[in-house]
Amino acid sequence: GFGHFYAYAPEKFEYPINRFTMEVKRQMDVLDRELAAHRYLGGDEYSIADIATWPWYGNLVLGEAYGAGEFLQVESYMNLRRWAEEILGRPAVQRGRKVNRTWGKPSDQLHERHDASDFELKTQDKLAPESAA
């Protein structure tokens, strides 16, 4: 939907961009209103609803997806932003964002994870430069 037509499609077509923009904004409005009444999407406890929704909507409202924050006026969704920032601050989310990441700071990249200690020992900043084989 939105991400494809806004950021990835080889040609920019106005109709699908507008159509999916309005749908994303409608959904962000629904989430924002729910989060005005509750700390999390399913109520006052962190749940699978938050875990499943945060990767796309959290990154979107934090301006980290498609470079579309200004276009979508994400700053107007204050409750959604509060929720996204709170979840981003969770240690498990911080660790999870590193797994299979191949961009950004080397300390935020963990190309493969096989053990909990990999977060401390095997991020790209801690690995020796690979030799050309």
Coordinates of C-alpha atoms in Angstrom, one line a residue:
G1 CA 0.0 0.0 0.0
F2 CA 1.3 3.3 1.1
G3 CA 5.0 2.5 1.4
H4 CA 5.1 1.0 -2.0
F5 CA 3.5 3.8 -3.9
Y6 CA 5.0 6.6 -1.8
A7 CA 8.6 5.4 -1.7
Y8 CA 9.3 2.4 -3.9
A9 CA 7.1 2.5 -7.1
P10 CA 9.2 3.3 -10.1
E11 CA 6.6 5.9 -11.1
K12 CA 4.7 8.3 -8.8
F13 CA 1.0 8.0 -9.4
E14 CA -1.2 10.5 -7.6
Y15 CA -4.3 8.4 -7.1
P16 CA -2.7 5.4 -5.2
I17 CA -0.5 7.7 -3.1
N18 CA -3.5 9.8 -2.1
R19 CA -5.7 6.7 -1.6
F20 CA -3.3 5.0 0.7
T21 CA -2.3 8.2 2.4
M22 CA -5.9 8.8 3.5
E23 CA -6.1 5.1 4.7
V24 CA -2.9 5.4 6.7
K25 CA -4.1 8.7 8.3
R26 CA -7.5 7.2 9.1
Q27 CA -5.8 4.3 10.8
M28 CA -3.4 6.5 12.7
D29 CA -6.4 8.6 13.8
V30 CA -8.2 5.4 15.1
L31 CA -5.0 4.4 17.0
D32 CA -4.5 7.9 18.4
R33 CA -8.0 8.0 19.7
E34 CA -7.7 4.6 21.4
L35 CA -4.4 5.6 22.9
A36 CA -5.9 8.8 24.3
A37 CA -8.0 6.5 26.5
H38 CA -5.5 3.8 27.3
R39 CA -1.7 3.5 27.7
Y40 CA -1.5 0.6 25.2
L41 CA -3.7 -0.6 22.3
G42 CA -5.4 -3.4 24.3
G43 CA -5.8 -1.4 27.5
D44 CA -3.4 -0.5 30.2
E45 CA -1.1 -3.5 29.8
Y46 CA 1.5 -4.1 27.1
S47 CA 0.3 -6.9 24.8
I48 CA 0.6 -8.7 21.5
A49 CA -1.5 -5.9 20.0
D50 CA 1.3 -3.5 20.7
I51 CA 4.0 -5.9 19.6
A52 CA 2.3 -6.6 16.3
T53 CA 1.4 -3.0 15.5
W54 CA 4.5 -1.1 16.6
P55 CA 7.0 -2.2 13.9
W56 CA 5.1 -0.4 11.2
Y57 CA 3.0 2.3 12.9
G58 CA 5.6 3.0 15.6
N59 CA 8.3 3.6 13.0
L60 CA 6.0 5.6 10.8
V61 CA 4.9 8.0 13.5
L62 CA 8.5 8.4 14.7
G63 CA 9.4 9.5 11.2
E64 CA 11.6 6.4 10.5
A65 CA 9.7 4.9 7.6
Y66 CA 9.8 6.0 4.0
G67 CA 10.8 9.6 4.9
A68 CA 7.1 10.3 5.1
G69 CA 6.7 11.9 8.6
E70 CA 6.2 15.4 7.4
F71 CA 4.0 14.3 4.4
L72 CA 1.7 12.3 6.8
Q73 CA 1.8 15.1 9.5
V74 CA 2.7 12.5 12.1
E75 CA 3.3 15.2 14.7
S76 CA -0.5 15.7 15.0
Y77 CA -0.9 12.1 16.4
M78 CA 0.3 12.9 19.9
N79 CA -1.0 9.8 21.7
L80 CA 0.3 7.5 19.0
R81 CA 3.7 9.2 19.2
R82 CA 3.8 8.9 23.0
W83 CA 3.0 5.2 22.7
A84 CA 5.6 4.7 19.9
E85 CA 8.3 6.4 22.0
E86 CA 7.4 4.4 25.1
I87 CA 7.7 1.1 23.3
L88 CA 10.9 2.2 21.5
G89 CA 12.4 2.7 25.0
R90 CA 11.8 -0.9 26.0
P91 CA 15.1 -2.9 26.3
A92 CA 13.6 -5.9 24.4
V93 CA 12.6 -3.6 21.5
Q94 CA 16.1 -2.1 21.4
R95 CA 17.6 -5.5 21.2
G96 CA 15.1 -6.7 18.6
R97 CA 15.8 -3.8 16.3
K98 CA 19.4 -4.9 16.0
V99 CA 18.7 -8.4 14.8
N100 CA 19.4 -8.8 11.0
R101 CA 20.0 -5.1 10.7
T102 CA 22.5 -4.2 8.0
W103 CA 22.4 -0.4 8.1
G104 CA 23.0 2.3 10.6
K105 CA 25.6 2.4 13.3
P106 CA 27.8 -0.8 13.6
S107 CA 26.8 -1.0 17.3
D108 CA 23.2 -1.3 16.2
Q109 CA 23.8 -4.2 13.8
L110 CA 23.6 -7.8 14.8
H111 CA 23.7 -9.7 11.5
E112 CA 23.0 -13.1 13.1
R113 CA 21.7 -13.9 16.5
H114 CA 22.1 -17.4 18.1
D115 CA 22.6 -16.6 21.8
A116 CA 21.6 -13.8 24.2
S117 CA 25.3 -13.0 24.6
D118 CA 25.4 -12.0 20.9
F119 CA 24.0 -8.6 21.7
E120 CA 27.1 -7.9 23.9
L121 CA 29.7 -9.8 21.8
K122 CA 28.7 -9.9 18.2
T123 CA 27.4 -6.5 17.0
Q124 CA 29.3 -5.3 14.0
D125 CA 31.4 -2.8 16.0
K126 CA 32.8 -5.6 18.1
L127 CA 33.6 -8.1 15.3
A128 CA 37.1 -8.0 13.7
P129 CA 37.0 -6.8 10.1
E130 CA 36.3 -9.8 7.9
S131 CA 39.3 -10.8 5.8
A132 CA 38.9 -11.1 2.1
A133 CA 38.7 -14.8 1.3

